[in-house]
Backbone as JSON, one array per atom type, in Angstrom:
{
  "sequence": "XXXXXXXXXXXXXXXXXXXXXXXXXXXXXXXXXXXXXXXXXXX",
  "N": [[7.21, -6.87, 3.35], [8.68, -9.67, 2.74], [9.1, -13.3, 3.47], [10.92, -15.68, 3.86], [11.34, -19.07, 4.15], [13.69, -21.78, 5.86], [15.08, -24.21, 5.15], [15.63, -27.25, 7.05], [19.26, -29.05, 6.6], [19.58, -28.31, 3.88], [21.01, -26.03, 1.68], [20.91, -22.79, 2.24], [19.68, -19.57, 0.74], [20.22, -16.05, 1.09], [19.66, -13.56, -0.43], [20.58, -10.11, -0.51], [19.95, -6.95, -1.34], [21.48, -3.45, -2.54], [20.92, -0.05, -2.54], [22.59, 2.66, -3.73], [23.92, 6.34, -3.19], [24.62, 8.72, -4.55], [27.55, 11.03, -2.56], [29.15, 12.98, -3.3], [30.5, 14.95, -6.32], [32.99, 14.36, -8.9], [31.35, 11.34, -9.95], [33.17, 7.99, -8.94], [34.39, 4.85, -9.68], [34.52, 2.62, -7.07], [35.36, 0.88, -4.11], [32.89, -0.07, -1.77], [31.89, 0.13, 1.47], [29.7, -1.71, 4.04], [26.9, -2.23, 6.23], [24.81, -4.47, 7.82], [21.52, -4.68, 9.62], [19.47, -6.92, 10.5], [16.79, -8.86, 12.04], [16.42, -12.26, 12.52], [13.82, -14.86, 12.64], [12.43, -17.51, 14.35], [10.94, -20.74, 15.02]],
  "CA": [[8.23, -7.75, 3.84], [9.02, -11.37, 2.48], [9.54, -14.16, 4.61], [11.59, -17.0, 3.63], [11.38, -20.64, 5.0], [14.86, -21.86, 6.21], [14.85, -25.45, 5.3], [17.14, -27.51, 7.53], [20.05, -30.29, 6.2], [19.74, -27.73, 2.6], [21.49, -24.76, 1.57], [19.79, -21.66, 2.34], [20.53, -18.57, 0.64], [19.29, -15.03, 1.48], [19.93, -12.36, -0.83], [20.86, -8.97, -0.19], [20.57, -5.63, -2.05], [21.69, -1.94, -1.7], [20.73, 1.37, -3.4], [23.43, 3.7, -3.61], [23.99, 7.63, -3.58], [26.52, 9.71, -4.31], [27.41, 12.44, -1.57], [29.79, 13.94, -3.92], [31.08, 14.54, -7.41], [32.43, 13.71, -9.49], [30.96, 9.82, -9.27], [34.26, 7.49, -9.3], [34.07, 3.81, -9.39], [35.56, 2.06, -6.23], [35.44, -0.04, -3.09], [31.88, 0.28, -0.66], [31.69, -0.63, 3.2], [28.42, -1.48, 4.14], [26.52, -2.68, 7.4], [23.16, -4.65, 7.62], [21.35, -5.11, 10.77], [18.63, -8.3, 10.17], [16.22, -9.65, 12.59], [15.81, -13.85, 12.69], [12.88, -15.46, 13.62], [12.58, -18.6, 13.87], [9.85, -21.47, 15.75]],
  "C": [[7.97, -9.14, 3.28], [9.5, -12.34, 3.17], [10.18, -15.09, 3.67], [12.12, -18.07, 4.61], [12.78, -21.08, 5.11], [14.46, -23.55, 5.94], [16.17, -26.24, 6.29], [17.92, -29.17, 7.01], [19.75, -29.58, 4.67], [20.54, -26.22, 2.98], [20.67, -23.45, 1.64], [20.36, -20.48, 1.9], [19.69, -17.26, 0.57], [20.27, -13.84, 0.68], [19.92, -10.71, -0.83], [20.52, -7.98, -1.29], [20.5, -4.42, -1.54], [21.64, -1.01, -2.97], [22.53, 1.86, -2.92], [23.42, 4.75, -4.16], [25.11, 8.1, -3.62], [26.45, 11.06, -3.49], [28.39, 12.99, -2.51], [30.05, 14.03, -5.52], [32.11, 15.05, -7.92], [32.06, 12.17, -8.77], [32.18, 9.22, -10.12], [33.91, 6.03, -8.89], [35.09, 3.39, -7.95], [34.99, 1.46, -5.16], [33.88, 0.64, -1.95], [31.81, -0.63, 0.54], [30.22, -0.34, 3.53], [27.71, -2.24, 5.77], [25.54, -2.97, 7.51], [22.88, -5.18, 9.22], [19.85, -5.92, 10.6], [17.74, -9.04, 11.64], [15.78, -11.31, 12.23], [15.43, -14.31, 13.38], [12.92, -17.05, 13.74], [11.83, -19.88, 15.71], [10.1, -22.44, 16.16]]
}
């Protein structure tokens, strides 16, 4: 896990990424719905 410092009165930006599988084929390009669930800590 990586933590990242939140500075405050700056822009903060937290980057995301996602694997993806294919449940079927063929594989067709098009539109993904996705859902992240994120714990923030913070002191």
């Amino acid at each position: 896990m990586t933590w990242t410092t939140l500075t405050p009165g700056q822009t903060n930006i937290l980057n995301f990424y996602a694997r993806l599988m294919a449940t079927q084929v063929p594989v067709t390009a098009g539109h993904v719905n996705a859902t992240a669930t994120f714990t923030l800590e913070f002191q």
